[in-house]
PDB file of C-alpha atoms in Angstrom:
ATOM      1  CA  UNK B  29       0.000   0.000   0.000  1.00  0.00           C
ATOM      2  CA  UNK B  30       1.688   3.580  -0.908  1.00  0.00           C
ATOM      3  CA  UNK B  31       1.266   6.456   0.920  1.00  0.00           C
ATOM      4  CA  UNK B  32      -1.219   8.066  -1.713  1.00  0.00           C
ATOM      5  CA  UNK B  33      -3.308   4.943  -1.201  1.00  0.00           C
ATOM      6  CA  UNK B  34      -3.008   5.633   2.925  1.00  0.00           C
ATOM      7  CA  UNK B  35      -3.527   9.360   2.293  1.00  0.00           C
ATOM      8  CA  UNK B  36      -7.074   8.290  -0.252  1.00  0.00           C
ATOM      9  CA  UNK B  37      -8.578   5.573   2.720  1.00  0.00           C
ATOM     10  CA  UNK B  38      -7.674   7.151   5.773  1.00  0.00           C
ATOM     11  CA  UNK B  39      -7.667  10.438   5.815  1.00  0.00           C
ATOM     12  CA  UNK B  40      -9.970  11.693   2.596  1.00  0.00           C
ATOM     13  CA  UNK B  41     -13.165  12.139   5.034  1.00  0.00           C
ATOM     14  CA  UNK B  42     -11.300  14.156   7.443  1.00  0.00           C
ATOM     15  CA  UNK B  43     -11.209  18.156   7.358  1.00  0.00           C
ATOM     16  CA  UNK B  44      -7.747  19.687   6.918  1.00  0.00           C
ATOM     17  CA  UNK B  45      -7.363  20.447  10.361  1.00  0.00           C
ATOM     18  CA  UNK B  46      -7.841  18.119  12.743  1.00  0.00           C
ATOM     19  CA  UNK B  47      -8.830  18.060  16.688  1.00  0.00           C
ATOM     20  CA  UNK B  48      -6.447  15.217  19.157  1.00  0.00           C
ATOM     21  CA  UNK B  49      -9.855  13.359  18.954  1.00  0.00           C
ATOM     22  CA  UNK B  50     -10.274  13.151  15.134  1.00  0.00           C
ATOM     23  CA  UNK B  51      -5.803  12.442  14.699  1.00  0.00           C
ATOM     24  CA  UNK B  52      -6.073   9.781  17.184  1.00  0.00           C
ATOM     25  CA  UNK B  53      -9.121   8.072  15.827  1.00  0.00           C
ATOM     26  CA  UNK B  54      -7.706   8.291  12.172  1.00  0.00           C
ATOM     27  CA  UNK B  55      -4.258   6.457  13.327  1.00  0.00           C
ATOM     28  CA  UNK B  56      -5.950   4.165  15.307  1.00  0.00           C
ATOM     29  CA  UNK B  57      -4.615   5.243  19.067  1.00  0.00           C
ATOM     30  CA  UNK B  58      -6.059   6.471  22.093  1.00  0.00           C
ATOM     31  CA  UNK B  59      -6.172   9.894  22.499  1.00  0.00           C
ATOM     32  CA  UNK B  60      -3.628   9.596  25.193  1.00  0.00           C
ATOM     33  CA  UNK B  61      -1.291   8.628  23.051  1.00  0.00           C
ATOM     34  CA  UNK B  62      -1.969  11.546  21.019  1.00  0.00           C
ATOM     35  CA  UNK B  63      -1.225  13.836  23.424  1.00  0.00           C
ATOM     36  CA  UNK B  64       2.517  12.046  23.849  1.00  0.00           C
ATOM     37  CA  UNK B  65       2.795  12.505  20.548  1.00  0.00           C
ATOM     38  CA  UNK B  66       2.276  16.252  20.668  1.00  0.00           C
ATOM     39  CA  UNK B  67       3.974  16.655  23.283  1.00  0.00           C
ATOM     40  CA  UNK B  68       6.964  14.781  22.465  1.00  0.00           C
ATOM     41  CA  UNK B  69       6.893  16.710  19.181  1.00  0.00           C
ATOM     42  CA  UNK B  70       6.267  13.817  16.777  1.00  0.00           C
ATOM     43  CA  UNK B  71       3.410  15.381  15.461  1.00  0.00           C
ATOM     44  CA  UNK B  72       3.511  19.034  14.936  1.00  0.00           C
ATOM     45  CA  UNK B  73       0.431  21.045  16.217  1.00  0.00           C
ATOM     46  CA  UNK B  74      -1.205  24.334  16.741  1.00  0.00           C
ATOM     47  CA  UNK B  75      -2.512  25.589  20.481  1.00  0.00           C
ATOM     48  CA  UNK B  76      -5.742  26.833  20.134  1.00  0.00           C
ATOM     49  CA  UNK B  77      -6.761  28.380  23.875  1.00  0.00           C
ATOM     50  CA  UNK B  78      -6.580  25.174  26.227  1.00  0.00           C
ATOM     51  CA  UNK B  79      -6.769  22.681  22.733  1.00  0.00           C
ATOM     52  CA  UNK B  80      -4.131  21.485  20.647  1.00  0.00           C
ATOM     53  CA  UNK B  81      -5.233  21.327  16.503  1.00  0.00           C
ATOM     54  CA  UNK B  82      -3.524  19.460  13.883  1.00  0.00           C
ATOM     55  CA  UNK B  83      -3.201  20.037  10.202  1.00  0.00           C
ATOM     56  CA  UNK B  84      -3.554  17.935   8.211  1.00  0.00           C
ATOM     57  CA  UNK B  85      -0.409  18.514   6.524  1.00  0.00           C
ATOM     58  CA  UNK B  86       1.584  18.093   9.584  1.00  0.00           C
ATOM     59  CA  UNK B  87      -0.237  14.146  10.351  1.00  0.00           C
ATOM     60  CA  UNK B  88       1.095  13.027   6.480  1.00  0.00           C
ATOM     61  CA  UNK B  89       4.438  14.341   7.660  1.00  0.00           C
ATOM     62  CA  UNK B  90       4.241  12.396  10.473  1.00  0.00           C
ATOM     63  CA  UNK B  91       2.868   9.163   9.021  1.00  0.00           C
ATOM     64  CA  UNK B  92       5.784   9.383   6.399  1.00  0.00           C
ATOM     65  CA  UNK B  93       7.944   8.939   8.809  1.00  0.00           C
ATOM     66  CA  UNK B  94       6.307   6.518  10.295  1.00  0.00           C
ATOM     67  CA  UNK B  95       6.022   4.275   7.014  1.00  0.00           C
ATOM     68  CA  UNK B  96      10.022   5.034   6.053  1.00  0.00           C
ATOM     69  CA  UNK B  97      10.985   3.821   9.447  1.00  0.00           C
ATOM     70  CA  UNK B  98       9.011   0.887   9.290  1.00  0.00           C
ATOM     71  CA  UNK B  99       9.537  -1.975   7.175  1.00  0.00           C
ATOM     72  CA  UNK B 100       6.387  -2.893   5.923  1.00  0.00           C
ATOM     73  CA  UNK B 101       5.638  -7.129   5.505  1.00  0.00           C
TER      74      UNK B 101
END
């Protein structure tokens, strides 16, 4: 599966920017673990008042990443 195929069935009904909520149910983690990411800088993100939003720009980078460092079977 290439990444335009991840990008077409994962995140095509999402809007561009995305709440913790929305990221974590799109990758498939709790939202716990999406904080950690955030705040271990993984993902990048925008502070919005008390929330955290995240482009959707920023989640590809990070699932590139992801999929590089990963050998896929």
């Amino acid at each position: 599966m290439g990444f335009s195929d991840v990008y077409r069935s994962v995140l095509k009904d999402y809007p561009d920017v995305l709440t913790v909520e929305e990221m974590s149910r799109a990758l498939g983690i709790s939202t716990k673990t999406g904080y950690k990411l955030i705040r271990e800088n993984k993902i990048e993100s925008l502070k919005v008042g008390r929330s955290y939003r995240i482009p959707k720009a920023h989640l590809l980078s990070y699932m590139r990443l992801v999929m590089k460092s990963s050998p896929v079977s």
